[in-house]
Amino acid sequence: MNHRNWNGDDALTLPSRRRFVQGLAAGGAIAGLGLWPRTGWASNTATMPTLTGTDFDLHVGETLVNYTGRTRPAITINGSLPSPLLRWKEGTTVNLRVHNGLPAGSIHGPDTSIHWHGILLPANMDGVPGMSFDGIRPGEAYQYRFNVHQAGTYWYHSHSGFQEQGGLYGPLVIDPIEPEPFAFDREHVVMLSDWTDMDPAKLFARLKKMASHDNTYQRTVGDFMRDVEREGMPATVADRKMWGQMRMTPTDLSDVNGNTYTYLLNGTAALGNWTGIFKAGEKVRLRLINGSAMTYFDVRIPGLKMTVVAADGQYVHPVTVDELRIAVAETYDVIIEPSGQDAYTLFAQDSARTGYVSGTLAVREGLRAPIPPLDPRPILSMADMGHGGMMVGGHDMGAMAAKPAMDHAAMGHDMSPTPAPPAIDHAAMGHDMSAMSAMQGMDHGAGSMQAHPASETDNPLVDMQTMAPTSKLDDPGIGLRDNGRRVLSYADLKSTFADPDGREPSRTVELHLTGHMEKFAWSFDGIKFAQAEPLRMTYGERLRIVLVNDTMMSHPIHLHGMWSDLEDDAGNFQVRKHTIDMPPGSKRSYRVRADALGRWAYHCHMFFHMEAGMFREVRVEE
Ligand SMILES: [Cu+2]
């Protein structure tokens, strides 16, 4: 098969092809054929290729895969997707020689790189081309060498071009020196990801041209009539007009979803039924890793509780839940105790409810348990965006704040050309109580209104701003509220250790996550990476970063080289993470100890948001 003659994705844009992909993903009848021409790795076994020790040779190359009935070139390490599980030991020095064996003319080439996500190391070992080093050219190799100072569940991925979307990601497990604060009898790595047959560069081009491509779901006349019955005609009409003005539908929950993606669990699609073995009565540790480019997964195992014991590799006080949302780039370690059934379904649906991937935990291969249906597609409410406080078209927030009658009707008026009738109450607009308190706070004066950086004003790359964001730490998230299950929220995550730095932050840096949906423009403070100055930190300082999400999308924000120590609502240290999820309309703060000299990447881990400009350089200097 000559993949170099593969001439693009034209067929993928035809409706028939799109329905085909959608049908496979939504119905779960995906043949994860797992054709690995260069390996003997069967797709439905729990044994993934594993490399253990201190010396590693990683060969980046192209491998043909087939997840949809079509053969496509993936970018892989040592011929496997995901890349091999790397198993290190805390306290050792690892040597990793990464060889670039990409063929000439590969859609994934030419240069490559590996970034060790969440690992503390010298800046020149961090693997970001143009920042840490020059990248790895075809036929060449780069030797990574650093001391391993931490333990836990992490992952690694390319930081070059579109390679992370193309398949270059793998799990990373570091065994600790000290015994762990929990017991388990066996473990399985569960790496979730999103695969597309498209050339990822062409997918990005499509997003720039037609950002709404994957949000074909429109609310129907039937939905409209139901809303009228429930909320009355004026509220329904005002609601529709508001969404229309924001150039989106209340179901735009993800930029790319199951209409394009096939979701994978350890490189296997749902029908391939990845199976993890257990014996009744055992405690099983699952190392959940979201190695997706663009997909948030909601994970649960019907019939089993999961006890979360670590987040982003770091121990947390155990908390037992039925379900958790794992943002892009996050990891969670959970303990389960399966017994009484021979098989359980490990179910991971995307947050937009357009598709899922599942596997099975069973006492032997070949068993299955029922696969639950996708949850109903959630509808975004005004509260999801910081209390309807989204200004459209870069309106001046100062002028807005100065209006004496900052009441709900006034806001409704600004969102819609039709005067909002008094019949619109908060409940009808879908406001929750926390948003209402935020609103009442706002009524006391402009002081509690969210201020915005001047660079957002009249900025063609900014189409909305939040007015009353809250931390939402105790909110399980859109589509997970009141679903009858105990769902993990960030408020549940508490490190087992005190603030490792201990100092109060000496200064605060506030950054806004900004975007323009239709242009598919993403940035910090309305300034794209190419135009932005580095964020400078002084070596040794402790600072606070406050993030405000002015967009309607979630953004998992990742700082390289240093920890992000999330604060609770009282400003106290709560949990140590490497990736901080920022839901729409949220405002969250975390502490950073600038203890790593050099140039570091700081970005949204939604792959195409990063590509579009939601990226900064952090420079730690003496
Ligand atoms: Cu983002």
Coordinates of C-alpha atoms and ligand atoms in Angstrom, one line a residue:
M1 CA 0.0 0.0 0.0
N2 CA 1.5 3.3 -1.1
H3 CA 0.3 5.9 1.3
R4 CA 2.3 8.5 -0.4
N5 CA -0.1 8.4 -3.2
W6 CA -2.9 9.1 -0.9
N7 CA -4.4 12.3 -2.2
G8 CA -6.3 13.9 0.5
D9 CA -9.7 14.1 2.1
D10 CA -12.0 15.2 -0.6
A11 CA -14.2 12.2 -0.2
L12 CA -14.6 12.9 3.5
T13 CA -16.4 16.1 2.9
L14 CA -19.2 14.3 0.9
P15 CA -22.4 13.9 3.0
S16 CA -22.4 10.1 2.5
R17 CA -19.0 9.8 3.9
R18 CA -19.8 12.0 6.9
R19 CA -22.9 10.0 7.7
F20 CA -20.8 6.8 7.5
V21 CA -18.3 8.2 10.0
Q22 CA -21.1 9.5 12.2
G23 CA -23.0 6.3 12.1
L24 CA -20.0 4.3 13.1
A25 CA -19.1 6.5 16.0
A26 CA -22.6 7.0 17.3
G27 CA -23.7 3.4 17.0
G28 CA -20.5 2.0 18.4
A29 CA -20.4 -0.5 15.6
I30 CA -16.8 0.4 14.8
A31 CA -14.5 -2.2 13.5
G32 CA -11.3 -1.4 15.3
L33 CA -9.5 -3.6 12.9
G34 CA -6.2 -2.9 14.5
L35 CA -4.1 -3.6 11.5
W36 CA -0.6 -3.2 12.7
P37 CA 1.6 -4.3 9.8
R38 CA 4.8 -4.0 11.8
T39 CA 3.7 -5.4 15.2
G40 CA 2.0 -8.5 16.5
W41 CA 0.0 -6.4 18.9
A42 CA -3.6 -7.7 19.0
S43 CA -6.1 -4.9 19.4
N44 CA -8.2 -6.5 22.1
T45 CA -5.7 -7.4 24.7
A46 CA -4.7 -5.5 27.8
T47 CA -1.0 -6.0 27.1
M48 CA 0.3 -2.9 25.4
P49 CA 3.8 -2.6 24.2
T50 CA 5.8 -1.6 27.3
L51 CA 9.4 -0.4 27.6
T52 CA 10.9 -0.4 31.1
G53 CA 14.2 0.8 32.5
T54 CA 16.5 3.8 32.0
D55 CA 17.6 3.5 28.4
F56 CA 15.1 3.8 25.5
D57 CA 15.2 3.9 21.8
L58 CA 12.1 5.4 20.3
H59 CA 11.7 5.3 16.6
V60 CA 9.2 7.8 15.2
G61 CA 7.7 6.5 11.9
E62 CA 4.6 6.0 9.9
T63 CA 2.3 3.0 10.4
L64 CA -0.8 2.1 8.5
V65 CA -3.9 1.8 10.6
N66 CA -7.6 1.1 9.8
Y67 CA -10.3 2.3 12.2
T68 CA -13.1 3.1 9.7
G69 CA -12.7 0.8 6.8
R70 CA -10.0 2.9 5.2
T71 CA -6.3 2.5 5.6
R72 CA -4.5 5.6 6.8
P73 CA -1.0 6.5 7.7
A74 CA -0.6 7.2 11.5
I75 CA 2.5 8.6 13.1
T76 CA 3.8 6.1 15.6
I77 CA 6.7 5.1 17.9
N78 CA 8.1 1.7 17.3
G79 CA 5.1 0.9 15.1
S80 CA 2.4 1.2 17.7
L81 CA -0.6 3.5 18.4
P82 CA -0.6 4.7 21.1
S83 CA 3.1 4.9 21.4
P84 CA 4.6 2.3 23.8
L85 CA 4.0 2.5 27.6
L86 CA 7.2 3.9 29.1
R87 CA 7.8 2.7 32.7
W88 CA 10.4 4.8 34.6
K89 CA 11.5 4.7 38.3
E90 CA 11.6 7.7 40.5
G91 CA 15.1 8.6 41.4
T92 CA 16.8 7.3 38.2
T93 CA 18.3 9.1 35.3
V94 CA 16.6 8.2 32.0
N95 CA 18.2 8.3 28.5
L96 CA 15.8 8.4 25.6
R97 CA 17.0 8.5 22.1
V98 CA 14.3 9.6 19.8
H99 CA 15.0 8.8 16.1
N100 CA 13.1 10.5 13.3
G101 CA 12.3 7.8 10.8
L102 CA 9.5 9.6 9.1
P103 CA 9.5 8.8 5.3
A104 CA 10.1 11.6 2.9
G105 CA 6.8 13.1 1.8
S106 CA 5.0 11.9 4.9
I107 CA 1.9 14.0 5.7
H108 CA 3.2 14.0 9.3
G109 CA 6.7 15.2 8.7
P110 CA 9.3 16.4 8.3
D111 CA 10.6 17.2 11.8
T112 CA 9.5 15.6 15.0
S113 CA 9.8 16.0 18.8
I114 CA 8.7 14.5 22.1
H115 CA 7.4 16.4 25.1
W116 CA 7.1 14.7 28.4
H117 CA 3.8 16.0 29.7
G118 CA 3.8 17.0 33.4
I119 CA 7.5 16.1 34.0
L120 CA 9.8 18.5 35.7
L121 CA 13.1 18.7 33.8
P122 CA 15.7 21.1 32.4
A123 CA 14.3 23.4 29.7
N124 CA 16.4 21.8 26.9
M125 CA 14.8 18.4 27.6
D126 CA 11.2 19.6 27.4
G127 CA 10.9 18.9 23.7
V128 CA 9.1 22.0 22.3
P129 CA 10.7 23.0 19.0
G130 CA 11.7 26.7 18.8
M131 CA 11.7 26.9 22.6
S132 CA 13.5 24.0 24.1
F133 CA 15.5 22.9 21.1
D134 CA 15.4 22.8 17.3
G135 CA 13.3 19.7 16.8
I136 CA 14.5 16.4 15.3
R137 CA 15.1 16.4 11.6
P138 CA 14.4 13.3 9.4
G139 CA 17.1 10.7 9.8
E140 CA 18.5 12.3 12.9
A141 CA 18.1 11.5 16.6
Y142 CA 17.9 13.6 19.8
Q143 CA 19.1 12.3 23.1
Y144 CA 16.9 13.2 26.1
R145 CA 18.6 12.7 29.4
F146 CA 17.3 13.9 32.8
N147 CA 16.7 12.9 36.4
V148 CA 13.3 11.6 37.4
H149 CA 12.1 13.5 40.5
Q150 CA 8.5 12.4 40.6
A151 CA 6.2 9.5 40.4
G152 CA 2.7 8.8 39.0
T153 CA 0.7 8.6 35.8
Y154 CA 1.6 10.9 32.9
W155 CA 1.9 10.8 29.2
Y156 CA 4.1 12.0 26.3
H157 CA 3.4 13.4 22.9
S158 CA 4.8 15.2 20.0
H159 CA 5.0 19.0 20.0
S160 CA 5.7 19.3 16.3
G161 CA 3.2 20.3 13.6
F162 CA 0.0 18.2 13.7
Q163 CA 1.6 15.0 14.9
E164 CA -0.2 14.8 18.2
Q165 CA -3.5 14.6 16.3
G166 CA -1.9 12.1 13.9
G167 CA -1.1 9.5 16.6
L168 CA 2.1 10.5 18.3
Y169 CA 1.2 10.1 22.0
G170 CA 1.8 7.4 24.6
P171 CA 1.4 6.6 28.3
L172 CA 4.1 7.2 30.9
V173 CA 4.2 5.6 34.3
I174 CA 6.7 6.4 37.0
D175 CA 7.0 4.0 39.9
P176 CA 7.6 5.7 43.2
I177 CA 10.5 5.1 45.6
E178 CA 8.2 5.3 48.6
P179 CA 5.2 3.0 49.0
E180 CA 2.0 4.4 47.7
P181 CA -0.8 5.5 50.2
F182 CA -3.3 3.0 48.7
A183 CA -3.3 -0.7 47.9
F184 CA -4.1 -2.5 44.7
D185 CA -3.6 -6.0 43.2
R186 CA -3.2 -5.1 39.6
E187 CA -3.4 -2.2 37.2
H188 CA -4.4 -1.2 33.7
V189 CA -3.4 1.8 31.8
V190 CA -6.5 3.3 30.0
M191 CA -5.5 5.9 27.4
L192 CA -8.3 7.6 25.6
S193 CA -7.8 9.5 22.3
D194 CA -9.5 10.7 19.2
W195 CA -8.6 9.5 15.7
T196 CA -9.4 11.0 12.4
D197 CA -8.9 9.7 8.9
M198 CA -8.3 13.2 7.8
D199 CA -4.9 14.7 7.4
P200 CA -4.9 16.8 10.6
A201 CA -3.6 19.8 8.8
K202 CA -6.6 19.6 6.5
L203 CA -8.9 19.3 9.6
F204 CA -7.4 22.5 11.0
A205 CA -7.9 24.2 7.6
R206 CA -11.5 23.1 7.7
L207 CA -12.0 24.5 11.2
K208 CA -10.6 27.9 10.0
K209 CA -12.9 27.9 7.1
M210 CA -16.0 26.4 8.7
A211 CA -15.7 26.2 12.4
S212 CA -19.3 24.9 12.8
H213 CA -18.8 21.9 10.6
D214 CA -19.2 19.3 13.3
N215 CA -22.1 21.0 15.0
T216 CA -24.7 20.0 12.5
Y217 CA -27.2 19.3 15.2
Q218 CA -29.8 22.0 15.1
R219 CA -32.7 22.3 17.5
T220 CA -35.9 21.4 15.7
V221 CA -39.4 22.8 15.5
G222 CA -40.4 20.2 18.0
D223 CA -37.8 21.4 20.5
F224 CA -39.1 24.9 19.9
M225 CA -42.7 24.0 20.7
R226 CA -41.6 22.1 23.8
D227 CA -39.7 25.2 25.0
V228 CA -42.7 27.4 24.4
E229 CA -44.9 25.1 26.4
R230 CA -42.4 25.0 29.2
E231 CA -41.1 28.6 29.2
G232 CA -43.6 30.6 27.3
M233 CA -43.3 32.2 23.9
P234 CA -41.4 35.5 24.9
A235 CA -38.7 33.7 26.8
T236 CA -38.2 31.1 24.0
V237 CA -38.0 33.8 21.3
A238 CA -35.6 35.9 23.3
D239 CA -33.5 32.9 24.0
R240 CA -33.3 31.9 20.3
K241 CA -32.4 35.5 19.3
M242 CA -29.6 35.6 21.8
W243 CA -28.1 32.4 20.5
G244 CA -28.5 33.7 17.0
Q245 CA -26.6 36.8 17.8
M246 CA -23.8 34.8 19.2
R247 CA -23.6 33.0 15.9
M248 CA -23.9 29.6 17.5
T249 CA -26.4 27.1 18.7
P250 CA -26.9 26.2 22.4
T251 CA -25.6 22.8 21.5
D252 CA -22.2 23.9 20.2
L253 CA -20.2 22.0 22.9
S254 CA -17.2 20.9 20.9
D255 CA -15.3 22.1 17.8
V256 CA -14.6 18.7 16.6
N257 CA -16.5 15.6 17.7
G258 CA -17.9 12.2 16.8
N259 CA -18.9 13.6 13.4
T260 CA -15.2 13.5 12.5
Y261 CA -13.5 11.4 15.2
T262 CA -13.4 7.7 16.0
Y263 CA -12.6 7.5 19.7
L264 CA -10.0 5.0 20.9
L265 CA -9.2 3.2 24.1
N266 CA -5.6 2.1 24.1
G267 CA -5.6 2.4 20.4
T268 CA -8.7 0.3 19.9
A269 CA -12.2 1.5 18.8
A270 CA -15.3 0.4 20.6
L271 CA -16.0 -2.7 18.5
G272 CA -12.4 -3.9 19.1
N273 CA -13.5 -4.1 22.8
W274 CA -10.2 -3.6 24.6
T275 CA -10.4 -5.9 27.6
G276 CA -8.7 -5.6 31.0
I277 CA -8.6 -8.7 33.1
F278 CA -9.4 -8.9 36.8
K279 CA -10.1 -11.6 39.4
A280 CA -13.1 -11.3 41.6
G281 CA -12.3 -9.5 44.8
E282 CA -9.2 -7.8 43.5
K283 CA -8.5 -4.1 43.8
V284 CA -7.7 -2.8 40.3
R285 CA -6.0 0.4 39.6
L286 CA -6.9 2.2 36.4
R287 CA -4.5 4.8 35.2
L288 CA -6.8 7.0 33.1
I289 CA -5.1 9.3 30.6
N290 CA -6.8 11.6 28.2
G291 CA -4.4 11.7 25.2
S292 CA -7.0 13.3 22.9
A293 CA -6.4 16.3 20.7
M294 CA -9.8 17.8 21.2
T295 CA -12.1 15.5 23.3
Y296 CA -13.3 15.7 26.9
F297 CA -14.5 12.3 28.0
D298 CA -17.0 11.4 30.7
V299 CA -15.9 8.1 32.1
R300 CA -17.8 5.6 34.2
I301 CA -18.1 1.8 34.8
P302 CA -21.8 1.0 35.3
G303 CA -22.2 -1.1 38.4
L304 CA -18.9 0.0 40.0
K305 CA -17.7 2.9 42.1
M306 CA -14.3 4.5 41.3
T307 CA -12.1 5.8 44.1
V308 CA -9.9 8.6 42.8
V309 CA -6.5 8.5 44.4
A310 CA -4.4 10.7 42.1
A311 CA -4.9 13.5 39.7
D312 CA -2.2 14.5 37.1
G313 CA 0.1 12.0 38.8
Q314 CA -0.1 13.5 42.3
Y315 CA -1.8 11.9 45.2
V316 CA -5.2 13.2 46.3
H317 CA -7.3 12.3 49.3
P318 CA -9.4 9.4 48.1
V319 CA -12.8 10.3 46.8
T320 CA -15.4 7.8 45.6
V321 CA -17.5 8.7 42.6
D322 CA -19.6 7.1 39.9
E323 CA -18.3 9.2 37.1
L324 CA -15.6 11.7 36.2
R325 CA -14.9 14.1 33.4
I326 CA -11.4 14.0 32.2
A327 CA -10.2 17.0 30.3
V328 CA -7.7 16.8 27.5
A329 CA -4.2 16.1 28.9
E330 CA -5.4 15.2 32.4
T331 CA -4.7 11.9 34.1
Y332 CA -6.6 10.3 37.0
D333 CA -5.8 7.2 38.9
V334 CA -8.8 5.3 40.3
I335 CA -9.2 2.1 42.3
I336 CA -12.1 -0.2 41.5
E337 CA -13.2 -3.4 43.2
P338 CA -15.1 -5.5 40.7
S339 CA -17.0 -8.5 42.1
G340 CA -20.3 -10.1 41.6
Q341 CA -20.2 -9.8 37.8
D342 CA -17.8 -11.4 35.3
A343 CA -17.8 -8.3 33.0
Y344 CA -18.2 -4.6 33.3
T345 CA -18.2 -1.9 30.6
L346 CA -15.7 0.8 30.8
F347 CA -17.7 3.6 29.1
A348 CA -16.2 6.9 27.9
Q349 CA -18.6 9.2 26.1
D350 CA -17.5 12.6 24.7
S351 CA -18.8 15.6 26.5
A352 CA -20.9 16.7 23.4
R353 CA -22.6 13.3 23.4
T354 CA -21.7 12.6 19.7
G355 CA -19.9 9.4 20.3
Y356 CA -18.1 7.1 22.8
V357 CA -15.5 4.5 23.1
S358 CA -15.9 1.5 25.4
G359 CA -13.9 -1.5 26.6
T360 CA -14.5 -4.3 29.0
L361 CA -13.2 -5.3 32.4
A362 CA -13.7 -9.0 32.7
V363 CA -12.5 -12.2 34.3
R364 CA -11.4 -13.4 30.9
E365 CA -11.2 -12.4 27.3
G366 CA -14.3 -12.5 25.1
L367 CA -16.9 -11.3 27.7
R368 CA -19.1 -8.2 27.4
A369 CA -21.5 -6.2 29.6
P370 CA -24.3 -4.0 28.3
I371 CA -23.1 -0.7 26.8
P372 CA -25.2 2.3 28.1
P373 CA -26.8 4.7 25.6
L374 CA -25.2 8.1 25.2
D375 CA -26.6 10.7 27.6
P376 CA -28.9 13.3 26.2
R377 CA -27.2 16.1 24.4
P378 CA -26.8 18.9 26.9
I379 CA -28.1 22.4 26.1
L380 CA -25.8 25.3 27.2
S381 CA -27.5 27.7 29.5
M382 CA -26.8 31.4 30.1
A383 CA -25.3 30.4 33.4
D384 CA -22.8 28.2 31.7
M385 CA -21.2 31.4 30.4
G386 CA -20.9 33.4 33.5
H387 CA -24.5 34.3 34.0
G388 CA -25.5 35.4 30.5
G389 CA -22.8 37.9 30.9
M390 CA -21.4 37.4 27.5
M391 CA -21.1 40.6 25.5
V392 CA -21.3 40.2 21.8
G393 CA -19.2 42.0 19.3
G394 CA -16.6 43.4 21.7
H395 CA -18.9 45.9 23.4
D396 CA -17.1 48.1 25.9
M397 CA -17.4 46.6 29.3
G398 CA -16.7 49.9 31.0
A399 CA -19.7 51.5 29.5
M400 CA -21.7 48.4 30.3
A401 CA -20.6 48.4 34.0
A402 CA -21.5 52.1 34.3
K403 CA -25.2 51.5 33.5
P404 CA -27.1 52.0 36.7
A405 CA -29.8 49.4 35.8
M406 CA -27.6 46.4 35.6
D407 CA -30.5 44.1 36.0
H408 CA -31.5 41.1 34.1
A409 CA -33.9 42.8 31.7
A410 CA -31.2 45.2 30.7
M411 CA -28.9 42.4 30.0
G412 CA -31.5 40.6 28.0
H413 CA -32.0 43.8 26.1
D414 CA -28.3 43.9 25.1
M415 CA -28.4 40.4 23.9
S416 CA -31.4 40.8 21.7
P417 CA -33.0 43.6 19.7
T418 CA -36.4 42.8 21.2
P419 CA -37.0 44.3 24.6
A420 CA -37.0 41.5 27.1
P421 CA -40.5 41.1 28.5
P422 CA -40.8 40.9 32.3
A423 CA -42.0 37.3 31.9
I424 CA -38.4 36.2 31.4
D425 CA -37.2 35.1 34.8
H426 CA -33.9 33.5 35.7
A427 CA -35.4 30.1 35.9
A428 CA -36.8 30.3 32.4
M429 CA -33.4 31.3 31.1
G430 CA -31.9 28.3 32.7
H431 CA -30.0 30.1 35.4
D432 CA -28.9 28.2 38.4
M433 CA -28.8 29.4 41.9
S434 CA -25.1 30.1 42.0
A435 CA -25.4 32.3 39.0
M436 CA -28.3 34.1 40.6
S437 CA -26.1 34.9 43.7
A438 CA -23.4 36.1 41.3
M439 CA -26.1 38.4 39.8
Q440 CA -27.1 39.7 43.2
G441 CA -23.5 40.4 43.9
M442 CA -23.3 42.4 40.7
D443 CA -26.3 44.5 41.7
H444 CA -24.3 46.0 44.6
G445 CA -22.1 47.8 42.3
A446 CA -19.7 47.6 39.4
G447 CA -16.9 46.4 41.7
S448 CA -17.9 42.8 41.4
M449 CA -18.2 42.9 37.6
Q450 CA -15.4 41.2 35.8
A451 CA -13.0 43.7 34.3
H452 CA -11.3 42.8 31.0
P453 CA -7.9 43.7 29.6
A454 CA -7.9 46.6 27.2
S455 CA -6.6 44.4 24.4
E456 CA -9.9 42.7 24.3
T457 CA -11.9 45.8 23.4
D458 CA -12.8 46.3 19.8
N459 CA -10.7 43.2 19.0
P460 CA -11.9 41.4 15.9
L461 CA -10.5 38.1 17.5
V462 CA -12.8 38.4 20.5
D463 CA -16.5 37.7 20.1
M464 CA -17.5 37.5 23.8
Q465 CA -16.7 38.3 27.3
T466 CA -17.9 36.9 30.6
M467 CA -19.4 39.4 33.1
A468 CA -19.7 37.5 36.3
P469 CA -17.5 34.4 36.2
T470 CA -17.2 32.1 39.2
S471 CA -14.7 29.3 40.0
K472 CA -17.3 26.6 39.4
L473 CA -15.0 24.3 41.3
D474 CA -18.0 22.3 42.7
D475 CA -19.7 22.1 39.3
P476 CA -19.3 18.7 37.7
G477 CA -19.8 20.4 34.3
I478 CA -22.2 20.8 31.5
G479 CA -24.2 17.7 30.9
L480 CA -23.2 16.1 34.2
R481 CA -25.4 18.0 36.6
D482 CA -28.2 16.1 38.4
N483 CA -27.7 13.0 36.3
G484 CA -28.4 10.7 39.2
R485 CA -24.7 9.8 39.5
R486 CA -22.1 11.1 41.9
V487 CA -19.8 12.9 39.5
L488 CA -16.3 14.2 40.4
S489 CA -15.8 17.9 40.5
Y490 CA -12.5 19.9 41.1
A491 CA -13.8 20.7 44.6
D492 CA -13.3 17.0 45.4
L493 CA -9.6 17.1 44.5
K494 CA -7.4 17.7 47.5
S495 CA -3.7 17.0 47.6
T496 CA -2.5 14.7 50.3
F497 CA 0.2 17.2 51.1
A498 CA 0.3 20.8 52.2
D499 CA 1.3 23.6 49.8
P500 CA 4.8 22.4 48.8
D501 CA 6.0 26.0 48.6
G502 CA 4.3 27.6 51.5
R503 CA 4.8 31.2 50.6
E504 CA 1.9 33.5 49.7
P505 CA 2.2 34.6 46.1
S506 CA 4.0 37.9 45.8
R507 CA 2.1 39.0 42.7
T508 CA -0.9 38.1 40.6
V509 CA -1.1 37.7 36.8
E510 CA -4.5 37.7 35.3
L511 CA -5.0 36.2 31.8
H512 CA -8.2 35.9 29.9
L513 CA -9.0 33.0 27.6
T514 CA -10.4 34.6 24.5
G515 CA -11.7 33.6 21.1
H516 CA -13.9 34.1 18.2
M517 CA -16.0 31.1 17.3
E518 CA -16.7 31.8 13.7
K519 CA -13.1 32.7 12.8
F520 CA -11.8 29.9 14.9
A521 CA -9.4 32.4 16.5
W522 CA -8.1 31.5 20.0
S523 CA -5.8 33.5 22.2
F524 CA -4.9 34.8 25.7
D525 CA -6.2 38.4 26.2
G526 CA -7.1 38.6 22.5
I527 CA -3.5 38.5 21.5
K528 CA -2.3 35.5 19.5
F529 CA 1.0 33.8 20.2
A530 CA 2.7 35.3 17.2
Q531 CA 2.1 38.8 18.5
A532 CA 2.5 38.2 22.2
E533 CA 5.3 39.1 24.5
P534 CA 6.6 36.3 26.7
L535 CA 5.2 36.1 30.2
R536 CA 8.2 36.8 32.4
M537 CA 8.8 35.2 35.8
T538 CA 11.7 35.8 38.2
Y539 CA 13.6 32.6 39.2
G540 CA 12.4 31.5 42.6
E541 CA 9.3 33.7 42.8
R542 CA 5.9 32.4 43.8
L543 CA 3.1 34.0 41.8
R544 CA -0.6 33.6 41.3
I545 CA -2.1 33.1 37.9
V546 CA -5.8 34.0 37.6
L547 CA -7.5 32.7 34.5
V548 CA -10.8 34.0 33.2
N549 CA -12.6 32.1 30.5
D550 CA -14.3 34.6 28.2
T551 CA -15.3 31.9 25.7
M552 CA -18.0 29.3 25.4
M553 CA -15.6 26.4 25.1
S554 CA -13.6 24.6 27.8
H555 CA -9.9 25.1 27.8
P556 CA -7.4 22.8 29.6
I557 CA -4.5 25.1 30.4
H558 CA -1.0 23.5 30.7
L559 CA 2.1 25.1 31.9
H560 CA 5.3 23.3 31.1
G561 CA 8.2 22.8 33.5
M562 CA 6.4 23.8 36.7
W563 CA 3.4 22.7 38.7
S564 CA 0.1 24.5 38.8
D565 CA -1.2 24.6 42.4
L566 CA -4.9 25.2 42.2
E567 CA -6.4 27.4 44.9
D568 CA -9.8 26.9 46.5
D569 CA -12.4 29.7 46.7
A570 CA -10.8 31.1 49.8
G571 CA -7.4 31.4 48.1
N572 CA -5.9 28.4 49.9
F573 CA -3.8 25.7 48.2
Q574 CA -6.0 22.9 47.2
V575 CA -4.5 20.5 44.6
R576 CA -1.4 20.2 42.6
K577 CA -1.9 19.7 38.8
H578 CA -0.2 20.1 35.5
T579 CA -3.3 20.9 33.5
I580 CA -6.1 23.2 34.8
D581 CA -9.5 22.8 33.2
M582 CA -11.3 26.0 32.5
P583 CA -15.0 25.5 31.8
P584 CA -16.9 28.3 30.0
G585 CA -17.5 31.4 32.1
S586 CA -15.2 30.2 34.9
K587 CA -12.5 32.1 36.8
R588 CA -9.9 30.0 38.6
S589 CA -6.6 30.7 40.3
Y590 CA -3.4 28.8 40.9
R591 CA 0.0 29.3 42.3
V592 CA 3.3 28.7 40.4
R593 CA 6.7 28.5 41.8
A594 CA 9.1 29.7 39.1
D595 CA 11.8 27.2 40.0
A596 CA 12.8 26.2 36.5
L597 CA 15.0 28.5 34.4
G598 CA 14.5 29.0 30.8
R599 CA 11.8 29.2 28.1
W600 CA 8.6 27.2 28.6
A601 CA 5.4 26.6 26.7
Y602 CA 2.1 27.7 28.3
H603 CA -1.0 26.8 26.3
C604 CA -4.4 25.5 25.9
H605 CA -4.2 21.7 25.4
M606 CA -7.1 21.7 23.0
F607 CA -4.8 20.9 20.1
F608 CA -6.4 23.2 17.5
H609 CA -6.9 26.0 20.0
M610 CA -3.2 25.9 20.6
E611 CA -2.5 25.9 16.9
A612 CA -4.8 28.9 16.5
G613 CA -2.9 31.0 19.0
M614 CA -3.9 30.2 22.6
F615 CA -0.3 29.8 23.5
R616 CA 2.3 31.9 25.4
E617 CA 5.9 31.6 26.1
V618 CA 6.8 31.7 29.8
R619 CA 10.4 32.9 30.5
V620 CA 11.9 32.2 33.9
E621 CA 15.0 34.4 34.4
E622 CA 17.4 35.2 37.1
Ligands
CU1 CU -8.6 26.0 24.3

